[in-house]
Short mmCIF file of C-alpha atoms in Angstrom, two decimals:
data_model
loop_
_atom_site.label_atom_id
_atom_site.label_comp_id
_atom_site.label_asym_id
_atom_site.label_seq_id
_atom_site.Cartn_x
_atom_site.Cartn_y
_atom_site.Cartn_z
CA UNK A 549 -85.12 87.28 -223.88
CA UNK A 550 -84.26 90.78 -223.25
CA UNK A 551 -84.47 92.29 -219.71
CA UNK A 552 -87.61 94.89 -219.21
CA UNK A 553 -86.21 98.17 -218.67
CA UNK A 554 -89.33 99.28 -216.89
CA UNK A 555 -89.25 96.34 -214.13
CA UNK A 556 -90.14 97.41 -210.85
CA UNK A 557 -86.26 96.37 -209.76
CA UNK A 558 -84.88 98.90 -212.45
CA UNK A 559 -86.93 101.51 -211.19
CA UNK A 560 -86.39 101.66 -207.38
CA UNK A 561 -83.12 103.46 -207.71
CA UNK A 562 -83.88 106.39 -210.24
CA UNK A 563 -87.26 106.39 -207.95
CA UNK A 564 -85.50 106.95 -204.94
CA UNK A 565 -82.65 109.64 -206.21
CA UNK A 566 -85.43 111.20 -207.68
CA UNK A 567 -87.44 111.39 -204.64
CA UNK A 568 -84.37 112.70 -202.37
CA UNK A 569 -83.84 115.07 -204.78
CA UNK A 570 -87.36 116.20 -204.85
CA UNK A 571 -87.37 116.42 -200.71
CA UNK A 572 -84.53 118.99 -201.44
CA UNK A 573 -85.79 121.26 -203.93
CA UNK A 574 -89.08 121.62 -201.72
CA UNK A 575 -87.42 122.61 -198.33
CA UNK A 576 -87.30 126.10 -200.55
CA UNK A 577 -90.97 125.92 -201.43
CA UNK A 578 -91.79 125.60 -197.31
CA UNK A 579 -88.71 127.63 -196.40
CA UNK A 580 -90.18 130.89 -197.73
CA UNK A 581 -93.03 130.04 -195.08
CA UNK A 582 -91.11 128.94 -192.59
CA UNK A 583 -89.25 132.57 -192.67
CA UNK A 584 -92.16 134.84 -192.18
CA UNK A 585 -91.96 134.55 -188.04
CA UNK A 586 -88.27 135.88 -188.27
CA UNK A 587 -89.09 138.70 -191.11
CA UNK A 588 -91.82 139.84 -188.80
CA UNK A 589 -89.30 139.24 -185.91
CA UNK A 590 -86.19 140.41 -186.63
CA UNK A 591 -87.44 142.97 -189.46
CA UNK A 592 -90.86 144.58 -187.83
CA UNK A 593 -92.96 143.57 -191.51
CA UNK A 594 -96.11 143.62 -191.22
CA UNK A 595 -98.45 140.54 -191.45
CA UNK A 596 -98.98 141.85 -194.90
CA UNK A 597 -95.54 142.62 -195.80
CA UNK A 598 -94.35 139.50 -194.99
CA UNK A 599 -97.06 137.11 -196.43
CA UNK A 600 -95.91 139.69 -199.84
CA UNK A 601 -92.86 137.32 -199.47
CA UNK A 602 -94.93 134.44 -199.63
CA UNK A 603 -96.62 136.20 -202.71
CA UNK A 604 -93.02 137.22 -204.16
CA UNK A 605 -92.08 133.04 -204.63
CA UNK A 606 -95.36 132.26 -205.83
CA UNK A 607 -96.19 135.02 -208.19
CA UNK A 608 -93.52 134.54 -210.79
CA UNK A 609 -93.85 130.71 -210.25
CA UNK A 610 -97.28 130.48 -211.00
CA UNK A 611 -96.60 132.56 -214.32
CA UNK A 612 -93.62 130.69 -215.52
CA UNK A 613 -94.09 127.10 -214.62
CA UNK A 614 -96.57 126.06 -216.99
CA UNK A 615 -94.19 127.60 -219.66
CA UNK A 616 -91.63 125.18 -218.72
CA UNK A 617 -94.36 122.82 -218.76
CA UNK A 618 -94.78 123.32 -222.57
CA UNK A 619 -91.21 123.50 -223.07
CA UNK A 620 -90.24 120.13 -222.06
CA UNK A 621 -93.57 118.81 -223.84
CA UNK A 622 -91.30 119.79 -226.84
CA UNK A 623 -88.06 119.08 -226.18
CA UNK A 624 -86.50 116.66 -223.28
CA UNK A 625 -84.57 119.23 -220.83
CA UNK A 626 -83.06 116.93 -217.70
CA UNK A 627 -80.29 119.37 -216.96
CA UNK A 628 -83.01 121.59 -215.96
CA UNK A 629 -83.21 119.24 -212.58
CA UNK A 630 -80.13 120.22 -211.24
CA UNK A 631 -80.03 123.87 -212.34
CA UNK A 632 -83.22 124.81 -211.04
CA UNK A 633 -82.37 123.06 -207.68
CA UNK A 634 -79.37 125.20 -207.26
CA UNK A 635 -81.56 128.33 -208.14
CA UNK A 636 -84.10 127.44 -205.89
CA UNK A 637 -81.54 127.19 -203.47
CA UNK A 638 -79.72 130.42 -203.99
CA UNK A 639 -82.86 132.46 -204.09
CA UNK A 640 -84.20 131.47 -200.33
CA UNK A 641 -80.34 131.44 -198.81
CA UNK A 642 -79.39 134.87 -199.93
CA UNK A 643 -83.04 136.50 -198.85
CA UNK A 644 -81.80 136.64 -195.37
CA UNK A 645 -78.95 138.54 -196.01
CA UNK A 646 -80.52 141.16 -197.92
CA UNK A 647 -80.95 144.22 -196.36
CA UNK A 648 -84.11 145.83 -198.50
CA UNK A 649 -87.57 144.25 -198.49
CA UNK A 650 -87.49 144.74 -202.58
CA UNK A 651 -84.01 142.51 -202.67
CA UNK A 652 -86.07 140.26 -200.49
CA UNK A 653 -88.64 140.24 -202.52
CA UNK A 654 -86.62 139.57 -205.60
CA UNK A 655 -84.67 136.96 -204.29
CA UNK A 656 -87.56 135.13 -203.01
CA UNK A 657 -89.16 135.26 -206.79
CA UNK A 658 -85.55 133.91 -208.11
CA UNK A 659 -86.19 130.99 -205.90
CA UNK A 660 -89.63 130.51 -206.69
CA UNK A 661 -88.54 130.44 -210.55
CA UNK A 662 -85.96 127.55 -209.67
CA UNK A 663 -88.81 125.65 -208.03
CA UNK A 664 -91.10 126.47 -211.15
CA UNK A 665 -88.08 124.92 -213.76
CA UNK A 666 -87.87 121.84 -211.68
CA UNK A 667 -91.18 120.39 -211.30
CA UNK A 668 -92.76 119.50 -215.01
CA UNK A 669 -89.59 117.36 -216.19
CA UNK A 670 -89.21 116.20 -212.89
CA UNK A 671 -92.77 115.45 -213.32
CA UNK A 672 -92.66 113.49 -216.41
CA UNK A 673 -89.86 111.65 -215.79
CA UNK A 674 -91.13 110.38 -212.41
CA UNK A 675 -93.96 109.34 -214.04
CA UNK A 676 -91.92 107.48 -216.66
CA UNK A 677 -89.83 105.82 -214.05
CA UNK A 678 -93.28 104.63 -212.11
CA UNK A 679 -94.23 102.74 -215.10
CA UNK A 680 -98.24 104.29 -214.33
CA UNK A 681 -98.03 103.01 -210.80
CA UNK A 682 -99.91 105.31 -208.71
CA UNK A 683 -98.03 104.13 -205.44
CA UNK A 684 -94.99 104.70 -207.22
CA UNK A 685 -95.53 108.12 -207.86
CA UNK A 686 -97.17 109.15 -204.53
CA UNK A 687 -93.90 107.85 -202.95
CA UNK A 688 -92.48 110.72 -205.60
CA UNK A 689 -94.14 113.46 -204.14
CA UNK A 690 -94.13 112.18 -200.80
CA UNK A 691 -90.11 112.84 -201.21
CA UNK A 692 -91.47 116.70 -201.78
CA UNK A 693 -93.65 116.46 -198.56
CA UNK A 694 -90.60 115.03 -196.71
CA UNK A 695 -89.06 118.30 -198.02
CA UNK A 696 -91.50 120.76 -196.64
CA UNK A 697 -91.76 118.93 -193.19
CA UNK A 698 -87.87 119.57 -193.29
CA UNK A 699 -88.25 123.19 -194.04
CA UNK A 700 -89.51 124.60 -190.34
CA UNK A 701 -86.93 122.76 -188.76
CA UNK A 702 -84.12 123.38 -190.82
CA UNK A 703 -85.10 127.15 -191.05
CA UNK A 704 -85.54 127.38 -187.36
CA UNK A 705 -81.85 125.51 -186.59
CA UNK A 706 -80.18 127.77 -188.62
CA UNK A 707 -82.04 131.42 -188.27
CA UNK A 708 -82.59 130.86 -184.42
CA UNK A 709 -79.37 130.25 -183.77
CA UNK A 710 -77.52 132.79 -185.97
CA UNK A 711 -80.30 135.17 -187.06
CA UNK A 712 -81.21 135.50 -190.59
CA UNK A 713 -77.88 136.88 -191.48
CA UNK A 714 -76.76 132.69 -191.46
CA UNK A 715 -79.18 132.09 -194.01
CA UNK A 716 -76.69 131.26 -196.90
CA UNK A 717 -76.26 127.76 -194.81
CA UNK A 718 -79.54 126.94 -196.23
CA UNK A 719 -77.50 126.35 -199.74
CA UNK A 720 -76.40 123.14 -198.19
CA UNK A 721 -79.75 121.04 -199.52
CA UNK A 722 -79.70 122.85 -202.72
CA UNK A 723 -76.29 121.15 -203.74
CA UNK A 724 -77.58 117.71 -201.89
CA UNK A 725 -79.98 117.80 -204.22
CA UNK A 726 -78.37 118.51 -207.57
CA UNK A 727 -76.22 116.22 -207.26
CA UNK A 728 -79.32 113.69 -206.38
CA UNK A 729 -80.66 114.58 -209.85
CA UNK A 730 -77.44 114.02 -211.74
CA UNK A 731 -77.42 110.54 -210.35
CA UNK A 732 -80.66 110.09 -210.90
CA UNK A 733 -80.78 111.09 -214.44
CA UNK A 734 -77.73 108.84 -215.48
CA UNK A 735 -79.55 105.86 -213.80
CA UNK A 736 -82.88 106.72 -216.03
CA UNK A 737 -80.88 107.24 -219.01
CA UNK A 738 -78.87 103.23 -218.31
CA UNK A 739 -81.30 101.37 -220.06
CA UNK A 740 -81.47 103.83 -223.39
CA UNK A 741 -79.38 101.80 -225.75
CA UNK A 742 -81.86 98.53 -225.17
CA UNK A 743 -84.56 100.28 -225.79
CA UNK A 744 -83.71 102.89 -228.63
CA UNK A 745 -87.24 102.24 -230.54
CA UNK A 746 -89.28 104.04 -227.76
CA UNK A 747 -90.76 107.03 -228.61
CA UNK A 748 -92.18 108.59 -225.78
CA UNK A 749 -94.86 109.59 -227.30
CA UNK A 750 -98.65 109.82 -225.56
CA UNK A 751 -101.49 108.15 -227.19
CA UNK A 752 -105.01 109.34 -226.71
CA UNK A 753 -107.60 112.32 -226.42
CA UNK A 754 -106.84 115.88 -224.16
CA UNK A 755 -109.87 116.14 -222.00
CA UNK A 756 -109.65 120.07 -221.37
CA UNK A 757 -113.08 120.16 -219.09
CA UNK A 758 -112.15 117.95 -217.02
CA UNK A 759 -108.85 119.25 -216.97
CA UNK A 760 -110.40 122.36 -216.03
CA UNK A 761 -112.11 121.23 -212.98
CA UNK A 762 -109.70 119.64 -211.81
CA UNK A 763 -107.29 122.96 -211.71
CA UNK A 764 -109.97 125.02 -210.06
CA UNK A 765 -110.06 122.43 -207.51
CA UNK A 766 -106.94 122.21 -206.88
CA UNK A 767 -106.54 126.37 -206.62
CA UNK A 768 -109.00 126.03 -203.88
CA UNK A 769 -106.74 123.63 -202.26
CA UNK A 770 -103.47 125.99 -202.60
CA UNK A 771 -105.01 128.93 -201.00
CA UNK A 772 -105.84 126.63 -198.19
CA UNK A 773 -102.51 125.32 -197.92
CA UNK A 774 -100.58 128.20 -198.59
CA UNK A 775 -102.65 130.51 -195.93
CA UNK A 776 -102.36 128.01 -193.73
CA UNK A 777 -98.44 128.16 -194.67
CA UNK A 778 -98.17 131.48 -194.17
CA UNK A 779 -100.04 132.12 -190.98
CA UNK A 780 -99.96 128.82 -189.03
CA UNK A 781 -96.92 129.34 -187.06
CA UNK A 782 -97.86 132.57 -185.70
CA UNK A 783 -101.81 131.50 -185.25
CA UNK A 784 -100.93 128.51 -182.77
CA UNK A 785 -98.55 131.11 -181.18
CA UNK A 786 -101.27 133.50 -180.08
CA UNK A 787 -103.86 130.52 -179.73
CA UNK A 788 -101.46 128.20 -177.35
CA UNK A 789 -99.94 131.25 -175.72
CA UNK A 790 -96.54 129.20 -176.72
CA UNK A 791 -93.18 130.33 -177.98
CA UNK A 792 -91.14 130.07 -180.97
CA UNK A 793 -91.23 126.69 -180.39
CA UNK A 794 -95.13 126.12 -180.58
CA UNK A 795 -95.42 127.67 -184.23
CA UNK A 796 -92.23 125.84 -185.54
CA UNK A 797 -94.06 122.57 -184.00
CA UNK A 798 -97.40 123.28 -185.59
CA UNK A 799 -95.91 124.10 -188.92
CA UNK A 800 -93.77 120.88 -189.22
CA UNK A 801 -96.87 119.08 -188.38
CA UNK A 802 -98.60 121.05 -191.25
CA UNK A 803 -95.95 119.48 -193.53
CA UNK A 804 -95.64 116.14 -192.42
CA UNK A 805 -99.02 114.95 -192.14
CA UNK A 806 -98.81 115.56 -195.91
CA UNK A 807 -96.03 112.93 -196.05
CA UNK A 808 -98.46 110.45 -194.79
CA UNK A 809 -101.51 111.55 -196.47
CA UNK A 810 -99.47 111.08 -200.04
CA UNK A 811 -98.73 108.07 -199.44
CA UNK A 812 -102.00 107.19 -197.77
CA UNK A 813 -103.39 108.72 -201.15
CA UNK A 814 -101.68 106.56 -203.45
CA UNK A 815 -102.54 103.39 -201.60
CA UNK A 816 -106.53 104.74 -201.44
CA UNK A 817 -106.69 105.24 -205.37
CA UNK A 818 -105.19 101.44 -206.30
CA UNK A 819 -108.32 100.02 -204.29
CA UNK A 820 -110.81 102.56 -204.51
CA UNK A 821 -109.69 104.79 -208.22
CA UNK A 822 -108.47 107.88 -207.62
CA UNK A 823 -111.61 109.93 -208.27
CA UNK A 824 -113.58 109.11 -205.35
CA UNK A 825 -110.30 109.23 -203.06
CA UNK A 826 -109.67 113.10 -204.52
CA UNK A 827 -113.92 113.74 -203.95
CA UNK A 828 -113.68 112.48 -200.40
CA UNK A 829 -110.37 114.13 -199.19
CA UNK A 830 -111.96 117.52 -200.16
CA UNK A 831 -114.65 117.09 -198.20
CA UNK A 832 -113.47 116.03 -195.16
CA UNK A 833 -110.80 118.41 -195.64
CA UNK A 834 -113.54 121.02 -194.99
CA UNK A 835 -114.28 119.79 -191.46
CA UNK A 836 -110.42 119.55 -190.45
CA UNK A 837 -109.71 123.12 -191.53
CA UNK A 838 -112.69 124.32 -189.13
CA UNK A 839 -111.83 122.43 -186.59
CA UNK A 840 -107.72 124.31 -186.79
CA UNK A 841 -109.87 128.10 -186.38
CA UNK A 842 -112.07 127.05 -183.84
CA UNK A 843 -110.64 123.88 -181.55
CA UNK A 844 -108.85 125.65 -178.85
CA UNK A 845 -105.73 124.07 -176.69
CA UNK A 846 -103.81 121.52 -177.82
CA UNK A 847 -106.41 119.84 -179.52
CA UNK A 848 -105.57 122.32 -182.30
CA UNK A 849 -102.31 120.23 -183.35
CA UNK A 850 -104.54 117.27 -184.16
CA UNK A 851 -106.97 119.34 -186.40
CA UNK A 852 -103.53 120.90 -187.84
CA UNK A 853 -102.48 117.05 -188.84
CA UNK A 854 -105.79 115.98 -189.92
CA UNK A 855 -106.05 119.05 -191.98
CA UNK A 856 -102.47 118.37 -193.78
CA UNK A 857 -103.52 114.87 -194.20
CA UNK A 858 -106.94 115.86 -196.02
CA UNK A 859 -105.04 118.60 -198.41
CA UNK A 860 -101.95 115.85 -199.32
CA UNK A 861 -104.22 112.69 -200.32
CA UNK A 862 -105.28 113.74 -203.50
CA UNK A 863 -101.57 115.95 -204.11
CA UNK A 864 -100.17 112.72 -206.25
CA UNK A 865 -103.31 111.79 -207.93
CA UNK A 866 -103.50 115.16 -208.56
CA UNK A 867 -100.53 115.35 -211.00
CA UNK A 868 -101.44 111.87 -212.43
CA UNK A 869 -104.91 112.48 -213.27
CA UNK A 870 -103.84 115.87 -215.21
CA UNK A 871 -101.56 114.10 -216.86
CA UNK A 872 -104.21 111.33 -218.09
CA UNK A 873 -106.56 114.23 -218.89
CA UNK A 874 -103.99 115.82 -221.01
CA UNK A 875 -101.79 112.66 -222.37
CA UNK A 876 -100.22 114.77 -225.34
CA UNK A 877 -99.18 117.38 -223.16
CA UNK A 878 -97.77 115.64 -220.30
CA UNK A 879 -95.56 118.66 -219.30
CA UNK A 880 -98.11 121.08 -219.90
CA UNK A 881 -100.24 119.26 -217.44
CA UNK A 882 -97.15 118.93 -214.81
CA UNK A 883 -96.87 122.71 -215.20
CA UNK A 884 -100.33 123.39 -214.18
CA UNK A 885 -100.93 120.47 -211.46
CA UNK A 886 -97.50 121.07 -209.75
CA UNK A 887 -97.11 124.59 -210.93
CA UNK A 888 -99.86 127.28 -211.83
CA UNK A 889 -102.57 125.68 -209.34
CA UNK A 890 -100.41 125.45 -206.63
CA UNK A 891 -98.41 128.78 -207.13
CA UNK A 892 -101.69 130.85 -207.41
CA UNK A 893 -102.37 130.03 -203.69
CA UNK A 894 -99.90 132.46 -202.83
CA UNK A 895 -101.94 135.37 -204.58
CA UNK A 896 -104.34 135.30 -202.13
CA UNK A 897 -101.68 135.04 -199.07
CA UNK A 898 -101.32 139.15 -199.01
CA UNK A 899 -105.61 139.07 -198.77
CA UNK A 900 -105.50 137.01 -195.34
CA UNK A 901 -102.32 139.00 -194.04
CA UNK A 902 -103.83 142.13 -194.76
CA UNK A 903 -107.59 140.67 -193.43
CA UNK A 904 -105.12 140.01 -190.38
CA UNK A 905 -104.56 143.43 -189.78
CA UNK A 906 -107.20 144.70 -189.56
CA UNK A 907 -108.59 142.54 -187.82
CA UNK A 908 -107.44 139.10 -185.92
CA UNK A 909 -106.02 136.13 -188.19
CA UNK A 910 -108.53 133.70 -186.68
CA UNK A 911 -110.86 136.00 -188.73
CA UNK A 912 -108.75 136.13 -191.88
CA UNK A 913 -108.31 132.30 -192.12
CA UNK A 914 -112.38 132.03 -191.18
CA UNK A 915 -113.10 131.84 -194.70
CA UNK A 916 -110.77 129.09 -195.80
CA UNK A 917 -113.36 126.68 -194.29
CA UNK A 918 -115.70 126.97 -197.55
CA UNK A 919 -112.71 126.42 -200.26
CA UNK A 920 -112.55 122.68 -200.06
CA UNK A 921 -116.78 122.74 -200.11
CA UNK A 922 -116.05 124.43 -203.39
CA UNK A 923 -113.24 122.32 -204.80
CA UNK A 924 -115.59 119.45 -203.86
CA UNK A 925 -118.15 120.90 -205.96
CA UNK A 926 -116.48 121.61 -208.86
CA UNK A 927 -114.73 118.09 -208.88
CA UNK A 928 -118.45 116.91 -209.03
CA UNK A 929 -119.36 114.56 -211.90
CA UNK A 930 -115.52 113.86 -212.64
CA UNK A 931 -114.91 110.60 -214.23
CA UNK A 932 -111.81 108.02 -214.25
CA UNK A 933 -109.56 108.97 -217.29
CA UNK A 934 -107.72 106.13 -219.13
CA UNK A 935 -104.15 105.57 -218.37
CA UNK A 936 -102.09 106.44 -221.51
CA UNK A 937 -100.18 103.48 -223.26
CA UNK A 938 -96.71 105.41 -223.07
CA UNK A 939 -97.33 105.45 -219.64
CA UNK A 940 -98.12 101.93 -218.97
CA UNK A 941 -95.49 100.72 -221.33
CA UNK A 942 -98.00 98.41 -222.97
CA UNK A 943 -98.10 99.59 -226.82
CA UNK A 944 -99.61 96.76 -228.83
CA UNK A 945 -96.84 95.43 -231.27
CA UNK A 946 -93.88 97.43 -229.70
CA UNK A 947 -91.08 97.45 -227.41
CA UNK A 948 -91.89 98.73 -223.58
CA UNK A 949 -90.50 102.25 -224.00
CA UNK A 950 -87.86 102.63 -221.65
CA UNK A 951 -87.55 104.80 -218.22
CA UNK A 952 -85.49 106.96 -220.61
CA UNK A 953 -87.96 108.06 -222.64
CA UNK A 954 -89.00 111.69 -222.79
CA UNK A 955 -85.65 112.04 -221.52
CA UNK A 956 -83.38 111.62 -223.73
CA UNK A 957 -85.50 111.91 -227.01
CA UNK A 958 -86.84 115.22 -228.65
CA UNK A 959 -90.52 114.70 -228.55
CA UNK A 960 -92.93 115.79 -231.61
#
């Protein structure tokens, strides 16, 4: 009797590079963040000027990522895992070392374009590899969480110490993590040759409405996230009267709580469906984010962590759903959860910084209280999608398709 490809042993490894490899390409996503306190340091930009940074990663990302989403719903493109990482990469370690704010700018879009090619095939071939577990993949993107946690830190040891001028040290991750992907990819590809009858291919109906609400949900999440990015380190700064120190603290915080509130998510949805779990996280979310622009002291860490945790339970379930909403355009969906969604949060960062201005940033982040109300209202009414049978593996009459799948195969 032949051996399942898609057993949970032969998954663990590609699961695991795939998850390092992930944590690296997303210390560039939080990176851009993490550098606004030295741009505004060591460069005199304004709050606005240097949340345009912010903007610069997530503008051209948002445009371009759901057209690499469609691309790989057409044809399989793995070696776009390791390019994009080094891209990524490249963009974010050279942006220190460029003297004008429009190089700056520039190199922070190149890196947000790397990040935009590397997240719908890494998408669907997570996905592949999880066999439709919804653990499984939240231990996926918990490797990206694990990467922005990383970011403050690793920007902070290397800028603090040698200014922004040592930024091209932050390279080292970006070649960690191709060479995660290449390892990963030749373990998903192993099993191909058992399995050659698998198509790939995704059986059911695209839901577009409820695809729809979904996505404006999820916008309302990213601007939450990604002003709270922006503007975190510098808020606890004035609010704490602490250093350096204080912001990097509350930023890393920011980041990791997500760790644990993607895996937290995943767990949630296998008991409860992941739905309600998505519904409830917004909600609460609501409360955590006022409690980080009005809890004073160091009582404003916890709200910080609670807040993280509220905006990363539904971030897996997130990508799964979209892709069970949209099971013929699996990439397409990636694009938009992981991609367009997510990236548009950054359109609004130059709003708060220039809010900020003019007046204080507890006022400009004020009015990221009411965006999870809203995405809690428009996921209203959402109901459970079926998992797709080339997810689960379980095609009536057919071989399991094999982790290798969508890989390897040009899809129709």
């Amino acid at each position: 009797m032949p051996t399942n490809p898609a057993s949970p042993a032969s998954r663990i490894r590609p699961l695991t590079l795939l998850s390092l490899g992930h944590a690296c390409v997303d210390i560039y996503q939080g990176a851009v963040a993490a550098l606004v306190p030295f741009f505004v340091s060591e460069r005199a930009y304004t709050y606005a000027a240097a949340s345009g940074v912010v903007l610069a990663a997530s503008l051209l990302s948002s445009v371009v990522q759901p057209l690499f989403g469609a691309l790989t719903d057409k044809w399989a493109m793995p070696w776009l895992l390791p390019v994009s990482t080094l891209v990524g990469g490249a963009g974010v370690a050279l942006a220190g070392v460029g003297g004008s704010y429009a190089l700056t700018l520039a190199l922070a879009a190149v890196s947000g374009i790397g990040v935009a090619a590397y997240h719908p095939e890494a998408a669907r071939v997570a996905r592949r590899a999880a066999g439709g577990s919804h653990t499984a993949m939240s231990w996926f993107s918990l490797g990206g969480n694990l990467g922005f946690a990383a970011a403050p830190l690793l920007v902070s040891g290397v800028v603090a110490t040698g200014g922004l001028r040592a930024s091209p040290l932050l390279l080292v991750p970006a070649l960690a993590g191709a060479a995660l992907c290449v390892a990963a990819l030749r373990g998903v590809r192993a099993p191909a040759a058992a399995t050659a009858a698998g198509t790939g291919r995704a059986v059911g109906r695209d839901d577009w409405a409820s695809f729809g609400k979904l996505s404006g949900a999820i916008v309302c999440r990213s601007v939450v996230f990604v002003g709270l990015s922006a503007f975190i380190a510098l808020y606890v700064r004035q609010r704490t009267g602490g250093g350096e120190v204080s912001g990097t603290v509350a930023l890393f915080v920011l980041y990791l709580g997500g760790a644990v509130g993607t895996v937290a998510g995943g767990m949630f949805a296998a008991r409860w469906g992941r739905v309600p779990v998505v519904q409830w996280s917004y909600a609460l979310t609501a409360l955590a984010v006022a409690g980080v622009v009005f809890v004073p002291g160091p009582l404003l860490y916890v709200c910080v962590a609670l807040t993280s945790a509220g905006l990363y339970v539904p971030f897996s379930l997130h990508v799964t759903l979209g892709q069970d909403y949209l099971p013929r355009r699996v990439g397409t969906a990636g694009g938009v959860t992981l991609g367009l969604t997510v990236s548009i949060g950054g359109l609004a960062s130059p709003l708060i910084g220039a809010l900020a201005d003019a007046t204080t940033l507890q006022t400009a982040l004020a009015p990221l209280i009411a965006l999870p109300a809203l995405g809690r209202l428009l996921l209203r009414g959402l109901q459970e999608p079926d998992m797709p049978e080339a997810v689960t593996g379980q095609t009536s009459g057919s071989t399991p398709p094999s982790l290798a799948d969508g890989v390897v195969y040009k899809k129709s």
